[in-house]
Coordinates of C-alpha atoms in Angstrom, one line a residue:
X1 CA -12.1 5.6 34.9
X2 CA -10.0 4.1 37.4
X3 CA -6.4 2.6 36.2
X4 CA -4.3 0.7 38.3
X5 CA -0.4 0.3 37.4
X6 CA 2.3 -2.0 38.1
X7 CA 5.6 -1.2 37.6
X8 CA 8.5 -3.5 37.4
X9 CA 12.0 -2.7 36.4
X10 CA 14.3 -4.8 35.6
X11 CA 18.3 -4.6 35.0
X12 CA 19.7 -6.3 31.7
X13 CA 23.6 -6.3 31.2
X14 CA 24.3 -5.8 27.4
X15 CA 27.5 -7.6 26.6
X16 CA 29.7 -5.0 24.0
X17 CA 33.3 -3.7 25.1
X18 CA 32.1 -1.8 27.3
X19 CA 29.1 -3.0 29.2
X20 CA 26.3 -0.6 30.3
X21 CA 23.1 -1.3 32.3
X22 CA 20.0 -1.3 30.0
X23 CA 16.8 -0.4 32.3
X24 CA 13.1 -1.3 30.9
X25 CA 9.7 -1.0 32.1
X26 CA 6.8 -3.4 31.7
X27 CA 3.5 -2.9 33.2
X28 CA 0.2 -3.7 32.9
X29 CA -2.5 -1.9 32.6
X30 CA -6.1 -2.3 33.5
X31 CA -8.7 -0.5 32.0
X32 CA -7.4 1.8 30.0
X33 CA -9.7 3.6 26.8
X34 CA -8.3 4.9 23.3
X35 CA -9.3 8.1 24.7
X36 CA -8.0 11.5 24.2
X37 CA -8.8 11.7 27.6
X38 CA -7.1 11.2 30.2
X39 CA -8.1 9.1 32.9
X40 CA -7.6 9.6 37.1
X41 CA -4.9 7.6 38.6
X42 CA -6.2 4.8 41.7
X43 CA -4.4 5.3 45.0
X44 CA -2.5 2.2 44.4
X45 CA -0.6 5.6 42.1
X46 CA -1.9 8.6 43.1
X47 CA 1.9 10.6 41.6
X48 CA 1.8 10.4 37.9
X49 CA 5.2 12.1 38.9
X50 CA 6.6 9.5 39.3
X51 CA 5.6 8.1 35.7
X52 CA 6.7 11.6 33.6
X53 CA 10.2 11.5 35.8
X54 CA 11.7 8.6 34.0
X55 CA 14.4 9.8 31.6
X56 CA 12.6 10.5 28.1
X57 CA 15.1 7.7 26.6
X58 CA 14.1 4.7 28.7
X59 CA 10.6 5.5 27.7
X60 CA 11.0 5.9 24.1
X61 CA 13.5 2.2 23.9
X62 CA 10.2 0.7 26.2
X63 CA 7.6 1.8 23.8
X64 CA 9.8 0.6 20.6
X65 CA 9.5 -2.6 22.4
X66 CA 5.9 -2.9 22.6
X67 CA 3.2 -4.5 20.1
X68 CA 1.3 -1.2 18.8
X69 CA -1.9 -1.9 21.0
X70 CA -0.1 -1.0 24.1
X71 CA 1.4 1.8 22.7
X72 CA -1.6 3.4 22.4
X73 CA -2.2 2.5 25.6
X74 CA 0.5 3.3 27.4
X75 CA -0.6 7.5 25.4
X76 CA -4.1 7.4 28.5
X77 CA -1.8 6.8 31.1
X78 CA 0.3 10.5 31.0
X79 CA 0.3 14.1 29.5
X80 CA 4.4 13.4 29.5
X81 CA 3.7 9.6 27.8
X82 CA 1.3 10.6 25.3
X83 CA 3.3 13.6 24.6
X84 CA 6.3 11.4 23.9
X85 CA 4.6 8.8 22.1
X86 CA 2.6 11.7 19.2
X87 CA 5.9 13.4 19.0
X88 CA 7.3 13.3 15.0
X89 CA 10.9 12.3 16.1
X90 CA 9.6 8.7 17.6
X91 CA 6.5 7.2 15.7
X92 CA 10.2 8.0 12.8
X93 CA 12.3 5.4 14.7
X94 CA 9.3 3.0 15.9
X95 CA 9.5 3.3 11.9
X96 CA 12.4 2.6 11.4
X97 CA 12.1 -0.6 14.2
X98 CA 9.4 -2.0 12.7
X99 CA 10.5 -2.4 9.2
X100 CA 12.3 -5.4 9.8
X101 CA 8.8 -7.8 10.3
X102 CA 7.8 -9.2 7.4
X103 CA 4.4 -9.0 6.7
X104 CA 2.0 -8.5 3.4
X105 CA -1.8 -6.4 3.4
X106 CA -4.7 -8.7 1.6
X107 CA -7.5 -7.2 1.4
X108 CA -10.5 -9.4 0.2
X109 CA -14.1 -9.5 -0.5
X110 CA -16.4 -11.8 0.2
X111 CA -18.4 -13.4 -2.6
X112 CA -21.5 -11.7 -1.9
X113 CA -20.0 -8.1 -2.4
X114 CA -18.1 -8.9 -5.5
X115 CA -21.0 -10.4 -6.6
X116 CA -22.7 -7.0 -5.7
X117 CA -20.5 -4.6 -7.0
X118 CA -20.0 -6.9 -10.1
X119 CA -23.7 -7.0 -10.7
X120 CA -24.4 -3.2 -9.5
X121 CA -26.1 -4.5 -7.2
X122 CA -27.1 -3.0 -3.5
X123 CA -24.5 -4.6 -0.9
X124 CA -25.8 -5.7 1.8
X125 CA -23.5 -6.7 5.5
X126 CA -20.1 -7.8 4.1
X127 CA -17.3 -5.9 4.3
X128 CA -13.7 -5.0 2.6
X129 CA -11.6 -7.4 4.4
X130 CA -8.3 -6.8 5.7
X131 CA -6.0 -8.9 7.5
X132 CA -1.8 -8.4 8.1
X133 CA -0.1 -12.7 7.5
X134 CA 3.3 -13.0 9.0
X135 CA 5.8 -13.2 5.2
X136 CA 8.4 -16.2 5.9
X137 CA 8.7 -19.4 4.2
X138 CA 8.0 -22.1 7.3
X139 CA 4.4 -21.4 7.4
X140 CA 1.5 -18.2 6.4
X141 CA 0.2 -17.9 9.9
X142 CA -2.4 -15.0 10.0
X143 CA -0.9 -12.0 12.2
X144 CA -3.7 -9.8 12.9
X145 CA -7.1 -8.5 11.0
X146 CA -8.3 -5.5 10.7
X147 CA -12.5 -6.3 11.4
X148 CA -13.9 -2.4 12.3
X149 CA -13.5 -1.7 8.5
X150 CA -15.0 2.1 8.9
X151 CA -15.7 3.2 5.5
X152 CA -18.3 0.1 4.2
X153 CA -21.2 1.4 2.4
X154 CA -19.3 4.4 1.4
X155 CA -17.2 3.3 -2.1
X156 CA -19.9 4.7 -5.1
X157 CA -19.6 1.2 -6.2
X158 CA -19.8 -1.4 -3.0
X159 CA -15.2 -1.2 -2.9
X160 CA -13.0 0.5 -2.9
X161 CA -9.3 0.4 -4.7
X162 CA -6.2 0.2 -2.7
X163 CA -3.7 2.1 -4.6
X164 CA -0.6 1.1 -3.0
X165 CA 0.4 0.6 1.0
X166 CA 3.5 2.5 2.0
X167 CA 4.7 2.7 5.7
X168 CA 1.7 1.5 7.1
X169 CA -0.8 4.3 5.2
X170 CA -3.2 2.3 3.0
X171 CA -4.6 4.3 0.1
X172 CA -8.2 4.2 -0.9
X173 CA -10.0 5.8 -3.5
X174 CA -13.3 5.3 -5.1
X175 CA -12.8 5.9 -8.5
X176 CA -14.2 1.9 -10.0
X177 CA -15.6 2.8 -13.5
X178 CA -16.5 6.6 -12.0
X179 CA -15.4 10.2 -11.4
X180 CA -16.0 10.0 -7.8
X181 CA -13.2 11.9 -6.2
X182 CA -12.8 10.1 -2.3
X183 CA -9.4 9.3 -1.8
X184 CA -8.3 7.9 1.7
X185 CA -5.3 7.2 3.6
X186 CA -5.7 4.8 6.3
X187 CA -3.5 3.7 9.1
X188 CA -5.9 0.5 11.0
X189 CA -2.9 0.3 13.6
X190 CA -3.5 2.9 15.5
X191 CA -7.2 3.6 14.0
X192 CA -7.1 6.8 12.6
X193 CA -7.6 8.4 8.5
X194 CA -7.2 11.2 7.0
X195 CA -9.9 12.1 3.8
X196 CA -8.7 13.7 1.1
X197 CA -10.2 16.9 -0.1
X198 CA -11.8 17.5 -3.7
X199 CA -8.8 18.0 -6.2
X200 CA -8.8 20.4 -8.8
X201 CA -9.0 18.8 -11.6
X202 CA -12.7 16.9 -11.7
X203 CA -15.8 16.6 -14.8
X204 CA -16.8 19.7 -14.1
X205 CA -13.1 21.4 -14.2
X206 CA -11.8 18.7 -17.3
X207 CA -14.5 17.1 -18.6
X208 CA -14.3 13.4 -20.0
X209 CA -10.5 11.7 -18.3
X210 CA -9.0 9.0 -17.1
X211 CA -6.9 9.0 -14.0
X212 CA -4.1 7.0 -12.3
X213 CA -3.0 7.7 -8.8
X214 CA 0.7 6.9 -6.9
X215 CA 0.5 6.6 -3.7
X216 CA 4.0 6.9 -1.8
X217 CA 6.6 8.7 1.2
X218 CA 8.9 11.8 0.2
X219 CA 12.0 11.6 2.6
X220 CA 13.6 14.6 1.9
X221 CA 9.8 16.0 3.2
X222 CA 9.3 13.8 5.4
X223 CA 5.9 13.9 3.7
X224 CA 3.4 11.8 2.5
X225 CA 2.0 12.0 -0.7
X226 CA -0.9 11.7 -3.2
X227 CA -0.5 11.7 -6.8
X228 CA -3.0 12.2 -10.0
X229 CA -2.3 11.8 -13.7
X230 CA -5.5 13.1 -15.0
X231 CA -5.4 12.5 -19.2
X232 CA -8.4 14.6 -20.0
X233 CA -10.9 13.3 -23.8
X234 CA -12.7 15.7 -24.5
X235 CA -13.2 16.6 -28.0
X236 CA -9.3 17.8 -29.3
X237 CA -8.3 14.9 -27.6
X238 CA -5.7 12.7 -29.7
X239 CA -4.7 9.6 -27.2
X240 CA -1.0 9.5 -26.8
X241 CA 0.0 13.0 -28.1
X242 CA -0.6 14.9 -25.2
X243 CA 0.6 15.2 -21.1
X244 CA -1.6 14.7 -18.6
X245 CA -2.5 17.1 -15.9
X246 CA -0.9 16.6 -12.8
X247 CA -1.8 16.6 -9.6
X248 CA -0.7 15.8 -5.6
X249 CA -1.7 16.0 -2.3
X250 CA 0.5 16.4 0.6
X251 CA -0.5 15.3 3.5
X252 CA 1.8 17.9 5.2
X253 CA -0.6 21.1 4.4
X254 CA -3.7 19.2 3.3
X255 CA -3.6 20.5 0.2
X256 CA -4.3 19.8 -3.3
X257 CA -1.5 21.4 -5.5
X258 CA -1.3 21.3 -9.6
X259 CA 2.5 19.6 -10.6
X260 CA 5.0 23.2 -12.0
X261 CA 6.7 20.2 -14.2
X262 CA 6.1 19.4 -18.0
X263 CA 5.2 15.7 -18.0
X264 CA 6.1 14.0 -21.1
X265 CA 3.0 13.9 -24.1
X266 CA 1.7 10.0 -22.8
X267 CA -1.8 8.8 -21.8
X268 CA -2.0 6.5 -18.8
X269 CA -3.8 3.5 -18.5
X270 CA -8.0 3.7 -16.9
X271 CA -8.7 2.2 -13.1
X272 CA -11.7 0.1 -14.7
X273 CA -9.0 -2.7 -14.7
X274 CA -8.7 -3.8 -11.7
X275 CA -7.7 -6.8 -12.3
X276 CA -4.1 -4.9 -12.7
X277 CA -1.5 -3.3 -10.5
X278 CA -1.1 0.0 -12.0
X279 CA 1.7 1.5 -9.8
X280 CA 4.5 1.1 -7.9
X281 CA 6.7 3.2 -5.4
X282 CA 10.2 2.5 -5.7
X283 CA 13.3 4.3 -4.4
X284 CA 11.5 6.9 -3.8
X285 CA 9.5 7.4 -7.3
X286 CA 6.2 6.5 -8.8
X287 CA 6.0 3.9 -11.6
X288 CA 3.1 4.0 -14.0
X289 CA 2.4 2.1 -17.7
X290 CA 2.0 4.6 -20.0
X291 CA 1.8 5.3 -23.6
X292 CA 2.3 7.7 -25.9
X293 CA 2.4 8.4 -29.6
X294 CA 5.0 8.8 -32.1
X295 CA 5.6 9.0 -36.0
X296 CA 6.2 5.2 -36.2
X297 CA 4.3 3.9 -33.4
X298 CA 0.4 5.1 -32.4
X299 CA 0.8 2.9 -29.5
X300 CA 4.2 2.9 -27.2
X301 CA 4.2 1.6 -24.4
X302 CA 7.0 2.9 -20.7
X303 CA 7.5 3.3 -17.6
X304 CA 6.5 7.3 -16.7
X305 CA 8.6 8.2 -13.3
X306 CA 7.5 10.3 -11.3
X307 CA 10.0 11.7 -8.4
X308 CA 7.9 12.2 -5.2
X309 CA 11.3 14.0 -3.6
X310 CA 11.8 16.6 -6.5
X311 CA 9.0 16.4 -8.5
X312 CA 10.3 15.9 -12.0
X313 CA 9.6 12.7 -14.5
X314 CA 11.9 10.6 -16.7
X315 CA 11.0 7.4 -18.7
X316 CA 12.1 4.0 -18.6
X317 CA 11.5 2.4 -21.4
X318 CA 9.8 -1.2 -21.7
X319 CA 11.3 -4.4 -23.2
X320 CA 11.6 -5.4 -26.6
X321 CA 7.9 -4.9 -28.9
X322 CA 6.6 -2.4 -26.4
X323 CA 4.2 -1.7 -29.6
X324 CA 2.1 -5.3 -28.9
X325 CA -0.9 -4.2 -28.0
X326 CA -1.4 -6.8 -25.5
X327 CA 0.5 -4.1 -22.7
X328 CA -1.9 -2.5 -22.4
X329 CA -3.0 -5.1 -19.8
X330 CA 0.2 -5.2 -18.4
X331 CA 0.5 -5.2 -14.0
X332 CA 3.7 -3.2 -11.9
X333 CA 5.3 -4.2 -9.3
X334 CA 7.7 -3.0 -6.9
X335 CA 11.0 -5.7 -7.1
X336 CA 13.2 -6.1 -4.4
X337 CA 15.0 -2.4 -4.9
X338 CA 13.3 -2.5 -8.3
X339 CA 10.2 -2.9 -11.2
X340 CA 9.6 -6.1 -12.6
X341 CA 6.4 -5.7 -15.2
X342 CA 3.6 -8.5 -15.9
X343 CA 2.1 -9.0 -19.2
X344 CA 0.7 -11.7 -21.5
X345 CA 3.1 -13.2 -23.5
X346 CA 2.8 -14.4 -27.1
X347 CA 1.5 -17.6 -26.3
X348 CA -2.4 -17.4 -25.5
X349 CA -1.9 -19.8 -22.5
X350 CA 1.3 -17.1 -21.2
X351 CA 2.7 -15.1 -18.6
X352 CA 6.0 -13.1 -18.9
X353 CA 7.3 -11.6 -15.5
X354 CA 10.1 -8.8 -16.9
X355 CA 12.3 -7.8 -13.9
X356 CA 14.8 -4.7 -14.1
X357 CA 17.9 -6.4 -13.5
X358 CA 19.9 -3.0 -12.5
X359 CA 17.5 0.0 -11.7
X360 CA 19.7 2.4 -12.9
X361 CA 20.0 0.5 -16.1
X362 CA 16.9 0.6 -18.7
X363 CA 18.8 -2.1 -21.4
X364 CA 18.6 -4.9 -18.5
X365 CA 15.2 -6.1 -18.5
X366 CA 15.1 -9.8 -18.3
X367 CA 12.2 -11.7 -19.1
X368 CA 12.9 -14.8 -15.4
X369 CA 9.8 -16.1 -16.9
X370 CA 6.7 -17.4 -17.9
X371 CA 3.3 -18.8 -16.3
X372 CA 1.6 -21.2 -18.3
X373 CA -2.1 -22.8 -17.2
X374 CA 0.4 -26.3 -18.1
X375 CA 2.3 -25.4 -15.4
X376 CA 1.9 -25.9 -11.7
X377 CA -1.0 -24.5 -10.0
X378 CA -3.3 -26.7 -13.2
X379 CA -5.8 -25.1 -11.7
X380 CA -6.3 -21.0 -14.3
X381 CA -7.2 -17.8 -13.5
X382 CA -10.3 -16.1 -14.2
X383 CA -10.2 -14.2 -17.3
X384 CA -11.2 -10.4 -18.2
X385 CA -13.7 -9.6 -20.5
X386 CA -12.5 -9.2 -24.0
X387 CA -9.3 -11.4 -26.2
X388 CA -7.5 -10.8 -23.4
X389 CA -5.4 -14.2 -22.3
X390 CA -7.8 -16.6 -21.3
X391 CA -5.9 -19.0 -19.2
X392 CA -2.8 -17.4 -17.4
X393 CA -1.9 -16.6 -14.0
X394 CA -3.0 -13.7 -12.1
X395 CA 0.2 -12.4 -10.4
X396 CA -1.1 -10.1 -7.3
X397 CA 2.5 -9.8 -5.3
X398 CA 6.2 -11.0 -5.0
X399 CA 7.3 -11.8 -1.6
X400 CA 10.5 -10.9 -0.3
X401 CA 11.7 -14.8 -1.0
X402 CA 11.0 -13.3 -3.9
X403 CA 8.5 -16.1 -4.8
X404 CA 4.6 -14.9 -6.2
X405 CA 1.7 -14.8 -5.2
X406 CA -1.2 -16.2 -7.8
X407 CA -4.9 -15.7 -7.6
X408 CA -6.2 -19.0 -9.2
X409 CA -9.1 -19.4 -11.6
X410 CA -11.1 -20.6 -8.2
X411 CA -9.8 -17.8 -6.4
X412 CA -7.6 -19.6 -4.3
X413 CA -4.2 -17.9 -3.2
X414 CA -0.9 -19.8 -3.7
X415 CA 2.8 -19.5 -3.6
X416 CA 5.2 -20.7 -5.5
X417 CA 8.6 -20.6 -6.4
X418 CA 9.8 -18.8 -9.3
X419 CA 12.9 -21.4 -9.6
X420 CA 12.0 -24.1 -7.8
X421 CA 8.0 -24.5 -9.4
X422 CA 7.0 -25.2 -6.5
X423 CA 3.1 -24.5 -5.1
X424 CA 2.4 -23.7 -1.6
X425 CA -1.9 -23.2 -1.1
X426 CA -2.0 -20.0 1.1
X427 CA -5.2 -21.3 2.3
X428 CA -7.0 -18.3 1.3
X429 CA -9.6 -17.2 -1.1
X430 CA -8.8 -13.9 -3.5
X431 CA -12.1 -12.5 -5.5
X432 CA -12.1 -9.9 -7.9
X433 CA -11.4 -7.4 -6.4
X434 CA -8.0 -9.3 -4.5
X435 CA -4.9 -6.9 -3.4
X436 CA -1.9 -7.8 -1.7
X437 CA 1.1 -5.9 -0.1
X438 CA 4.3 -6.2 2.1
X439 CA 3.1 -3.9 4.8
X440 CA 5.0 -2.4 8.3
X441 CA 3.5 -2.0 11.4
X442 CA 3.5 1.6 12.0
X443 CA 2.3 5.1 14.0
X444 CA 2.0 6.8 11.3
X445 CA -1.4 9.7 11.8
X446 CA -0.6 9.7 15.0
X447 CA 0.7 13.5 15.0
X448 CA -1.4 14.4 12.6
X449 CA -3.5 15.7 15.5
X450 CA -6.3 18.5 13.3
X451 CA -6.0 16.3 10.3
X452 CA -6.6 12.4 10.7
X453 CA -9.8 11.4 12.1
X454 CA -10.5 8.6 15.0
X455 CA -13.1 6.2 14.6

C-alpha cells in the first residue's frame, strides 16, 4: 500500500509573560487503512526517519489536537508514532484533554428489535444504535454515530443491557432476565473491545441468584473495574438478611476475583427492571439501591456504596419513608459530583427527584421536583407492569446544565428544565431499552494489545 504525506510546519507564537514558539504539524494521509501492518512509504517521502526525528513533545501536542479517527490513522505512519500513541501516558493525557467535550451517548433500539425482544421472537437485521450528540443548550446536533455495532445477534435475549459508561468505555451485560454471563467492555471510538471471562459466581456454583452489576474507574491504580453483587436465592435464602457475594473484574489483570471485604447484609435488585438505572459511578465509588431487613422494618432501602480504590463498603441512608414498597422501583443516577434518586411519589401521577446536595452529608437529601402527568410534557411515559405508577415521566439522564432527559409514552425523548419547566423535543425516538449517559471520547484499550480485540 502506498502512502502520500504532506508535511507543513507552522510556527504559532503564544503570547504570555514568556512567549515561546509553539510548533505544530498539519498533514494529510491517503490510502491508510487501520491495520497493525505498516504501509510502504511512497517515493515522495522515503525517509521514515524524517517523521521519527520530530521531538515527541511536538508530536504529542499535534496528536492531542487531532480527531480520534486521525490519531488512529497516524498509528499506521511509523513505528515511532504508533508506539507514542499507544503509550498509556499519552492515552491518559488525551483523556484529560477530551474531558472538556460535552457529549451525550444515546443507545437506541429500533422498534422491530424492541418488539422482537419483548415477544421473545427471533431478531432480524435491526441493530442496536449508538450515537453521540452535543450536550449544549443551543442545539442538540448529532456529533457522530457508531453504525457498525459488532455484537449484533450475540445476546441471549436479543439486546444488551448498558451497565454504564466511563472514560469512553461502554460496559455491556447480557443479563436481561437470564443467567447468561456475557460481559463486554467496548470503546467504539477505537473499534476495540474486551470480552470478559466467565465470572466466579454462576448458577452452577451458586444456584438461583439475583445479580447487580456496576462499572467504574479506579484512579489509584489506573484500572477499570466491573463489579458483580450476587444475592443467592437457595433454600436457606432470607431476603435482605445475608450479605451478597461480590466479585471484581480488573481490566489490568484480565481476571475476576472475589472481594474479601465484608459486604453489609442486604439484597440487590434484579436487572429485569430494565427501565431503571440501577447503578451510579460517582467520586470513585459505585452506588446501588439495595434493601435489608431490620427488627423493625421488613424492607429498608438504602444506597450501598463500594469504593473502587480501597474496595470497601459503606451505606448512605435514603430520604424518609425508605421503607415504603415503591422504593423498589427507584433509579439512581450521577448528579454532578453527587447522586440523585428518582422514585414514585405518593400521588398516582408523580415522580419525585431527590438530590444529595452535599455528598458527604447523608442528611442533605432534598426533593427538587415532583414531575406529574399534568405538567409538560403532557404525553405520559410508558408504564412498567404491575401496580407501578402509570402516568409518570421516565427520566433517562441529567445533562451538564442540570436539565433532565425524559422519555414520553410515545417514546419521544425531550429535555426539561427543572427550574423553568421549559421542554424541548430532542427529535429522537426511544424505546424500552433506551439509554442515555454523558460520554467522553478516549483512546482507552488502544494499549491493551494482548487483551483487546479489533473489529
